Amino acid sequence: AQLREMAEIVNALNQITAEFQENTRHLEQFVQQFATLTELTEITARIPDISQLLSLVLKKTMSSASAMKGSVMLVREDGSGIDRIATEGWVHKNKELSPSRFSPAARVIETGEALLVEDFTDLPEMEQGNDDDRYSSPSFLILPLKVKTTTIGAVCLSEKAAHGRFNARDRQFLTLLLGQVGYAVENARLLQQARGAADALKRMIDNKNVELKDAQKQILQADKLSALGQLIAGVAHEMNNPLTTVVGYTGLILESSDKNSPKVERQLKTVFQEANRTTKIVQNLLSFARAKKSEKGPVDLNQIIETIVSLREYDLRTRAIAFTSNLDRSLPITMIDADQIQQVLLNLVNNAAQAMSSEGSRKIQIGSRREGDFALLWVKDNGHGMPQEVVAKVFEPFFSTKGTNTNTGLGLSVSYGIIKEHGGEILVDSQLGAGTKMTLRLPLVEPPLGTSTITDQDAIDPPWVENKTALVVDDEPHIAELVAELLEMIGFEVEACTNGPAALERLMEKDFEIVVCDNRMPEMSGQQLYHAVRDTRPRNAKGFMMTSGDVADPQTKLFATNHELPLIAKPFTKQELWQAARQMVERSES
């Protein structure tokens, strides 16, 4: 009886121990599940990428349910189908799954109810399906991913470890676990949409910036051509004056019986000076009107101002407006886009002229001054002036004080953008009835080593040569004769031809150190002559120098650049011709 009683006590203790062990296992499982739930909550809060998020969710879900295989399905945003976003433990052949009554995942997504199958052989309808996607274990669990009342996907688990079967506790815990995932997926989708919208907006902004820059270039050129129209009337009159002097003095010289008198010498000097003056006017107009891309280089700011004075002085003087300059000669060379800064200053001068009253003394002054590391370029007038409320708006696009018939209002806004791009600013000082002063404040940027600026004042010593031959080719006999005479002055033995075929024949017979050739000729152009010589007598092609009266033509410039040929603009001075000749001689000797 005592042994029986002791056996009953031992059995009771064993049962209590087994129950304790089972409770301990359940407690450990609950602790693990709670840790998984906490970890998954943190993961869903910090991972915005949907694929990465669902891949981690699947791994945690499989670990919690001891599943060996799993996949995550997600309904497309447009509702057109279902995509597999993540898989673990197997590889699906089909990347896409269309909802149908034969798909367990599609059924769960359609109903929004979890599907727990302990043995699918008990369910004949489960025998349907694709071979590569068929579950290889008798038990599987499919749970919906929900956002409020909407099902957006499903998590599919199969092959429980140790040939186990999924149970109601797995379904209950995983339903709780996946409760927050649906919202995380929806948030990730919204974030992805926001990022896509932001990327699209950025691309649109980039495209608009490109369009804006193109439009600004068009505005700059249109503004330039508009200003050019204002210049032409005054310049035409101004050119007539020196040309009249040239024609008059030339006639007097031809009629003079004593061509060696001091008076004739003075007249000849005057002809030369006036011809140079006319040449400079034409070159300034061509330089201003020519469309070219923005390019910064070493520039003398005072020379830009002097060019503007030469362009506008005569026209303003005929309108009884005094136009003077006040230059600081200590300004150093700086890196800017000369064409753009010239256009800004010219625009300010035109604005000042339009702001003048029709009575009294009318004055415009343009000048330069250094202020530390900045150059100040200013235009001052004694015109109407502006009230402060107008001053605050002068740089706004399309704002104008001149009415709709005289101006688009774009000038100052475009000028403001140009100066800002140079790292500077435009300062406005204006008082109603007392005039306006507009100041460009530009940073002084030292040119890189190896760059230089050639000004009109640079003198070139004649490069005397000996035993060097030259061929001059120009269909204008007087120009050919002039070039030949200039080259002979520095020691060349010169021959001249007035057409391309004759020059080609001569170049086939004899070697020349330099060939000064006009670009545009009727029978054979300079470019055609160069190609013919290069192909048959390349030694003579090395000394080619091109001259042209249309150096603004892009094809002419491109040809000279591609073949590394000097391009001399007509009309040219003897110094320019001598300098090019010296460079060609030095190149041939190196």
PDB file of N, CA, C and O in Angstrom, residues 56-107:
ATOM      1  N   LEU A  56      11.903  41.176 -44.977  1.00  0.00           N
ATOM      2  CA  LEU A  56      12.181  41.020 -43.553  1.00  0.00           C
ATOM      3  C   LEU A  56      10.953  40.511 -42.795  1.00  0.00           C
ATOM      4  O   LEU A  56      11.059  39.666 -41.892  1.00  0.00           O
ATOM      5  N   VAL A  57       9.758  41.012 -43.162  1.00  0.00           N
ATOM      6  CA  VAL A  57       8.524  40.545 -42.529  1.00  0.00           C
ATOM      7  C   VAL A  57       8.353  39.048 -42.754  1.00  0.00           C
ATOM      8  O   VAL A  57       7.992  38.298 -41.835  1.00  0.00           O
ATOM      9  N   LEU A  58       8.619  38.581 -43.982  1.00  0.00           N
ATOM     10  CA  LEU A  58       8.477  37.152 -44.280  1.00  0.00           C
ATOM     11  C   LEU A  58       9.430  36.318 -43.433  1.00  0.00           C
ATOM     12  O   LEU A  58       9.043  35.277 -42.884  1.00  0.00           O
ATOM     13  N   LYS A  59      10.674  36.753 -43.308  1.00  0.00           N
ATOM     14  CA  LYS A  59      11.641  36.001 -42.507  1.00  0.00           C
ATOM     15  C   LYS A  59      11.209  35.917 -41.052  1.00  0.00           C
ATOM     16  O   LYS A  59      11.299  34.847 -40.418  1.00  0.00           O
ATOM     17  N   LYS A  60      10.743  37.032 -40.489  1.00  0.00           N
ATOM     18  CA  LYS A  60      10.301  37.035 -39.091  1.00  0.00           C
ATOM     19  C   LYS A  60       9.055  36.169 -38.915  1.00  0.00           C
ATOM     20  O   LYS A  60       8.914  35.442 -37.912  1.00  0.00           O
ATOM     21  N   THR A  61       8.143  36.222 -39.883  1.00  0.00           N
ATOM     22  CA  THR A  61       6.915  35.425 -39.799  1.00  0.00           C
ATOM     23  C   THR A  61       7.236  33.937 -39.855  1.00  0.00           C
ATOM     24  O   THR A  61       6.697  33.130 -39.075  1.00  0.00           O
ATOM     25  N   MET A  62       8.122  33.549 -40.790  1.00  0.00           N
ATOM     26  CA  MET A  62       8.506  32.140 -40.902  1.00  0.00           C
ATOM     27  C   MET A  62       9.198  31.666 -39.640  1.00  0.00           C
ATOM     28  O   MET A  62       8.959  30.543 -39.170  1.00  0.00           O
ATOM     29  N   SER A  63      10.063  32.508 -39.056  1.00  0.00           N
ATOM     30  CA  SER A  63      10.762  32.126 -37.836  1.00  0.00           C
ATOM     31  C   SER A  63       9.780  31.917 -36.682  1.00  0.00           C
ATOM     32  O   SER A  63       9.917  30.969 -35.897  1.00  0.00           O
ATOM     33  N   SER A  64       8.773  32.793 -36.609  1.00  0.00           N
ATOM     34  CA  SER A  64       7.797  32.693 -35.513  1.00  0.00           C
ATOM     35  C   SER A  64       6.952  31.442 -35.634  1.00  0.00           C
ATOM     36  O   SER A  64       6.542  30.851 -34.626  1.00  0.00           O
ATOM     37  N   ALA A  65       6.657  31.019 -36.875  1.00  0.00           N
ATOM     38  CA  ALA A  65       5.798  29.854 -37.070  1.00  0.00           C
ATOM     39  C   ALA A  65       6.577  28.598 -37.413  1.00  0.00           C
ATOM     40  O   ALA A  65       5.971  27.568 -37.740  1.00  0.00           O
ATOM     41  N   SER A  66       7.925  28.664 -37.383  1.00  0.00           N
ATOM     42  CA  SER A  66       8.793  27.526 -37.693  1.00  0.00           C
ATOM     43  C   SER A  66       8.519  26.996 -39.109  1.00  0.00           C
ATOM     44  O   SER A  66       8.551  25.776 -39.351  1.00  0.00           O
ATOM     45  N   ALA A  67       8.238  27.896 -40.056  1.00  0.00           N
ATOM     46  CA  ALA A  67       7.973  27.508 -41.444  1.00  0.00           C
ATOM     47  C   ALA A  67       9.280  27.470 -42.217  1.00  0.00           C
ATOM     48  O   ALA A  67      10.164  28.297 -42.008  1.00  0.00           O
ATOM     49  N   MET A  68       9.389  26.491 -43.141  1.00  0.00           N
ATOM     50  CA  MET A  68      10.593  26.353 -43.926  1.00  0.00           C
ATOM     51  C   MET A  68      10.479  27.061 -45.282  1.00  0.00           C
ATOM     52  O   MET A  68      11.479  27.378 -45.906  1.00  0.00           O
ATOM     53  N   LYS A  69       9.244  27.254 -45.750  1.00  0.00           N
ATOM     54  CA  LYS A  69       9.018  27.939 -47.018  1.00  0.00           C
ATOM     55  C   LYS A  69       7.957  29.019 -46.839  1.00  0.00           C
ATOM     56  O   LYS A  69       7.059  28.873 -46.001  1.00  0.00           O
ATOM     57  N   GLY A  70       8.097  30.075 -47.647  1.00  0.00           N
ATOM     58  CA  GLY A  70       7.106  31.145 -47.549  1.00  0.00           C
ATOM     59  C   GLY A  70       7.208  32.119 -48.707  1.00  0.00           C
ATOM     60  O   GLY A  70       8.210  32.153 -49.427  1.00  0.00           O
ATOM     61  N   SER A  71       6.135  32.868 -48.899  1.00  0.00           N
ATOM     62  CA  SER A  71       6.120  33.900 -49.928  1.00  0.00           C
ATOM     63  C   SER A  71       5.145  34.997 -49.525  1.00  0.00           C
ATOM     64  O   SER A  71       4.251  34.766 -48.703  1.00  0.00           O
ATOM     65  N   VAL A  72       5.338  36.176 -50.107  1.00  0.00           N
ATOM     66  CA  VAL A  72       4.449  37.320 -49.866  1.00  0.00           C
ATOM     67  C   VAL A  72       3.871  37.758 -51.196  1.00  0.00           C
ATOM     68  O   VAL A  72       4.606  37.992 -52.161  1.00  0.00           O
ATOM     69  N   MET A  73       2.537  37.837 -51.266  1.00  0.00           N
ATOM     70  CA  MET A  73       1.835  38.336 -52.442  1.00  0.00           C
ATOM     71  C   MET A  73       1.338  39.750 -52.156  1.00  0.00           C
ATOM     72  O   MET A  73       0.957  40.055 -51.027  1.00  0.00           O
ATOM     73  N   LEU A  74       1.321  40.576 -53.191  1.00  0.00           N
ATOM     74  CA  LEU A  74       0.853  41.957 -53.028  1.00  0.00           C
ATOM     75  C   LEU A  74      -0.005  42.338 -54.231  1.00  0.00           C
ATOM     76  O   LEU A  74       0.387  42.106 -55.384  1.00  0.00           O
ATOM     77  N   VAL A  75      -1.184  42.880 -53.943  1.00  0.00           N
ATOM     78  CA  VAL A  75      -2.075  43.351 -55.009  1.00  0.00           C
ATOM     79  C   VAL A  75      -1.480  44.614 -55.624  1.00  0.00           C
ATOM     80  O   VAL A  75      -1.020  45.508 -54.918  1.00  0.00           O
ATOM     81  N   ARG A  76      -1.475  44.675 -56.957  1.00  0.00           N
ATOM     82  CA  ARG A  76      -0.977  45.876 -57.630  1.00  0.00           C
ATOM     83  C   ARG A  76      -1.854  47.076 -57.290  1.00  0.00           C
ATOM     84  O   ARG A  76      -3.049  46.926 -57.026  1.00  0.00           O
ATOM     85  N   GLU A  77      -1.217  48.236 -57.333  1.00  0.00           N
ATOM     86  CA  GLU A  77      -1.936  49.446 -56.958  1.00  0.00           C
ATOM     87  C   GLU A  77      -3.132  49.713 -57.857  1.00  0.00           C
ATOM     88  O   GLU A  77      -4.147  50.262 -57.423  1.00  0.00           O
ATOM     89  N   ASP A  78      -3.054  49.316 -59.135  1.00  0.00           N
ATOM     90  CA  ASP A  78      -4.173  49.539 -60.042  1.00  0.00           C
ATOM     91  C   ASP A  78      -5.169  48.379 -60.031  1.00  0.00           C
ATOM     92  O   ASP A  78      -6.160  48.391 -60.774  1.00  0.00           O
ATOM     93  N   GLY A  79      -4.909  47.333 -59.190  1.00  0.00           N
ATOM     94  CA  GLY A  79      -5.832  46.214 -59.062  1.00  0.00           C
ATOM     95  C   GLY A  79      -5.820  45.248 -60.221  1.00  0.00           C
ATOM     96  O   GLY A  79      -6.691  44.373 -60.312  1.00  0.00           O
ATOM     97  N   SER A  80      -4.829  45.336 -61.127  1.00  0.00           N
ATOM     98  CA  SER A  80      -4.820  44.515 -62.330  1.00  0.00           C
ATOM     99  C   SER A  80      -4.278  43.105 -62.110  1.00  0.00           C
ATOM    100  O   SER A  80      -4.366  42.259 -62.992  1.00  0.00           O
ATOM    101  N   GLY A  81      -3.717  42.825 -60.947  1.00  0.00           N
ATOM    102  CA  GLY A  81      -3.153  41.509 -60.709  1.00  0.00           C
ATOM    103  C   GLY A  81      -2.433  41.449 -59.381  1.00  0.00           C
ATOM    104  O   GLY A  81      -2.480  42.389 -58.573  1.00  0.00           O
ATOM    105  N   ILE A  82      -1.760  40.301 -59.158  1.00  0.00           N
ATOM    106  CA  ILE A  82      -1.032  40.078 -57.907  1.00  0.00           C
ATOM    107  C   ILE A  82       0.420  39.762 -58.256  1.00  0.00           C
ATOM    108  O   ILE A  82       0.690  38.975 -59.167  1.00  0.00           O
ATOM    109  N   ASP A  83       1.346  40.345 -57.513  1.00  0.00           N
ATOM    110  CA  ASP A  83       2.771  40.098 -57.719  1.00  0.00           C
ATOM    111  C   ASP A  83       3.375  39.434 -56.487  1.00  0.00           C
ATOM    112  O   ASP A  83       2.984  39.733 -55.351  1.00  0.00           O
ATOM    113  N   ARG A  84       4.319  38.499 -56.736  1.00  0.00           N
ATOM    114  CA  ARG A  84       5.112  37.968 -55.622  1.00  0.00           C
ATOM    115  C   ARG A  84       6.227  38.972 -55.330  1.00  0.00           C
ATOM    116  O   ARG A  84       7.062  39.235 -56.169  1.00  0.00           O
ATOM    117  N   ILE A  85       6.252  39.471 -54.133  1.00  0.00           N
ATOM    118  CA  ILE A  85       7.243  40.475 -53.757  1.00  0.00           C
ATOM    119  C   ILE A  85       8.451  39.832 -53.095  1.00  0.00           C
ATOM    120  O   ILE A  85       9.584  40.292 -53.260  1.00  0.00           O
ATOM    121  N   ALA A  86       8.225  38.736 -52.318  1.00  0.00           N
ATOM    122  CA  ALA A  86       9.337  38.095 -51.603  1.00  0.00           C
ATOM    123  C   ALA A  86       9.063  36.609 -51.469  1.00  0.00           C
ATOM    124  O   ALA A  86       7.905  36.190 -51.345  1.00  0.00           O
ATOM    125  N   THR A  87      10.122  35.805 -51.515  1.00  0.00           N
ATOM    126  CA  THR A  87      10.012  34.359 -51.309  1.00  0.00           C
ATOM    127  C   THR A  87      11.189  33.890 -50.475  1.00  0.00           C
ATOM    128  O   THR A  87      12.262  34.471 -50.517  1.00  0.00           O
ATOM    129  N   GLU A  88      10.979  32.817 -49.720  1.00  0.00           N
ATOM    130  CA  GLU A  88      12.042  32.182 -48.924  1.00  0.00           C
ATOM    131  C   GLU A  88      11.865  30.672 -49.004  1.00  0.00           C
ATOM    132  O   GLU A  88      10.750  30.164 -48.862  1.00  0.00           O
ATOM    133  N   GLY A  89      12.971  29.965 -49.293  1.00  0.00           N
ATOM    134  CA  GLY A  89      12.931  28.502 -49.263  1.00  0.00           C
ATOM    135  C   GLY A  89      12.588  27.857 -50.582  1.00  0.00           C
ATOM    136  O   GLY A  89      12.734  26.648 -50.730  1.00  0.00           O
ATOM    137  N   TRP A  90      12.081  28.593 -51.562  1.00  0.00           N
ATOM    138  CA  TRP A  90      11.817  28.052 -52.890  1.00  0.00           C
ATOM    139  C   TRP A  90      11.889  29.167 -53.921  1.00  0.00           C
ATOM    140  O   TRP A  90      11.886  30.337 -53.597  1.00  0.00           O
ATOM    141  N   VAL A  91      11.967  28.740 -55.191  1.00  0.00           N
ATOM    142  CA  VAL A  91      12.046  29.696 -56.297  1.00  0.00           C
ATOM    143  C   VAL A  91      10.855  29.445 -57.208  1.00  0.00           C
ATOM    144  O   VAL A  91      10.675  28.331 -57.716  1.00  0.00           O
ATOM    145  N   HIS A  92      10.039  30.442 -57.403  1.00  0.00           N
ATOM    146  CA  HIS A  92       8.877  30.326 -58.279  1.00  0.00           C
ATOM    147  C   HIS A  92       9.280  30.582 -59.722  1.00  0.00           C
ATOM    148  O   HIS A  92      10.051  31.482 -60.009  1.00  0.00           O
ATOM    149  N   LYS A  93       8.721  29.778 -60.628  1.00  0.00           N
ATOM    150  CA  LYS A  93       8.957  30.027 -62.048  1.00  0.00           C
ATOM    151  C   LYS A  93       8.145  31.220 -62.531  1.00  0.00           C
ATOM    152  O   LYS A  93       8.583  31.998 -63.358  1.00  0.00           O
ATOM    153  N   ASN A  94       6.930  31.332 -62.030  1.00  0.00           N
ATOM    154  CA  ASN A  94       6.061  32.421 -62.459  1.00  0.00           C
ATOM    155  C   ASN A  94       6.193  33.598 -61.504  1.00  0.00           C
ATOM    156  O   ASN A  94       6.014  33.443 -60.297  1.00  0.00           O
ATOM    157  N   LYS A  95       6.508  34.754 -62.031  1.00  0.00           N
ATOM    158  CA  LYS A  95       6.664  35.950 -61.203  1.00  0.00           C
ATOM    159  C   LYS A  95       5.318  36.610 -60.935  1.00  0.00           C
ATOM    160  O   LYS A  95       5.216  37.500 -60.120  1.00  0.00           O
ATOM    161  N   GLU A  96       4.270  36.186 -61.661  1.00  0.00           N
ATOM    162  CA  GLU A  96       2.994  36.859 -61.591  1.00  0.00           C
ATOM    163  C   GLU A  96       1.912  35.840 -61.269  1.00  0.00           C
ATOM    164  O   GLU A  96       1.953  34.708 -61.708  1.00  0.00           O
ATOM    165  N   LEU A  97       0.955  36.215 -60.478  1.00  0.00           N
ATOM    166  CA  LEU A  97      -0.142  35.331 -60.133  1.00  0.00           C
ATOM    167  C   LEU A  97      -1.436  36.077 -60.314  1.00  0.00           C
ATOM    168  O   LEU A  97      -1.643  37.129 -59.701  1.00  0.00           O
ATOM    169  N   SER A  98      -2.309  35.598 -61.169  1.00  0.00           N
ATOM    170  CA  SER A  98      -3.593  36.251 -61.396  1.00  0.00           C
ATOM    171  C   SER A  98      -4.622  35.655 -60.450  1.00  0.00           C
ATOM    172  O   SER A  98      -4.690  34.424 -60.280  1.00  0.00           O
ATOM    173  N   PRO A  99      -5.447  36.476 -59.820  1.00  0.00           N
ATOM    174  CA  PRO A  99      -6.466  35.958 -58.894  1.00  0.00           C
ATOM    175  C   PRO A  99      -7.423  35.006 -59.613  1.00  0.00           C
ATOM    176  O   PRO A  99      -7.891  35.292 -60.712  1.00  0.00           O
ATOM    177  N   SER A 100      -7.686  33.855 -59.016  1.00  0.00           N
ATOM    178  CA  SER A 100      -8.658  32.914 -59.560  1.00  0.00           C
ATOM    179  C   SER A 100      -9.137  32.024 -58.420  1.00  0.00           C
ATOM    180  O   SER A 100      -8.543  31.971 -57.351  1.00  0.00           O
ATOM    181  N   ARG A 101     -10.182  31.284 -58.698  1.00  0.00           N
ATOM    182  CA  ARG A 101     -10.731  30.421 -57.639  1.00  0.00           C
ATOM    183  C   ARG A 101      -9.820  29.240 -57.345  1.00  0.00           C
ATOM    184  O   ARG A 101      -9.990  28.549 -56.358  1.00  0.00           O
ATOM    185  N   PHE A 102      -8.820  29.013 -58.218  1.00  0.00           N
ATOM    186  CA  PHE A 102      -7.895  27.906 -57.984  1.00  0.00           C
ATOM    187  C   PHE A 102      -6.705  28.315 -57.125  1.00  0.00           C
ATOM    188  O   PHE A 102      -5.897  27.478 -56.763  1.00  0.00           O
ATOM    189  N   SER A 103      -6.563  29.572 -56.816  1.00  0.00           N
ATOM    190  CA  SER A 103      -5.417  30.038 -56.057  1.00  0.00           C
ATOM    191  C   SER A 103      -5.808  30.275 -54.605  1.00  0.00           C
ATOM    192  O   SER A 103      -6.670  31.109 -54.319  1.00  0.00           O
ATOM    193  N   PRO A 104      -5.165  29.562 -53.672  1.00  0.00           N
ATOM    194  CA  PRO A 104      -5.484  29.788 -52.260  1.00  0.00           C
ATOM    195  C   PRO A 104      -5.181  31.230 -51.831  1.00  0.00           C
ATOM    196  O   PRO A 104      -5.952  31.835 -51.088  1.00  0.00           O
ATOM    197  N   ALA A 105      -4.051  31.774 -52.294  1.00  0.00           N
ATOM    198  CA  ALA A 105      -3.695  33.149 -51.923  1.00  0.00           C
ATOM    199  C   ALA A 105      -4.724  34.128 -52.463  1.00  0.00           C
ATOM    200  O   ALA A 105      -5.121  35.082 -51.784  1.00  0.00           O
ATOM    201  N   ALA A 106      -5.192  33.896 -53.713  1.00  0.00           N
ATOM    202  CA  ALA A 106      -6.197  34.775 -54.301  1.00  0.00           C
ATOM    203  C   ALA A 106      -7.493  34.709 -53.508  1.00  0.00           C
ATOM    204  O   ALA A 106      -8.181  35.724 -53.328  1.00  0.00           O
ATOM    205  N   ARG A 107      -7.830  33.494 -53.024  1.00  0.00           N
ATOM    206  CA  ARG A 107      -9.045  33.347 -52.217  1.00  0.00           C
ATOM    207  C   ARG A 107      -8.938  34.130 -50.913  1.00  0.00           C
ATOM    208  O   ARG A 107      -9.886  34.807 -50.509  1.00  0.00           O
TER     209      ARG A 107
END
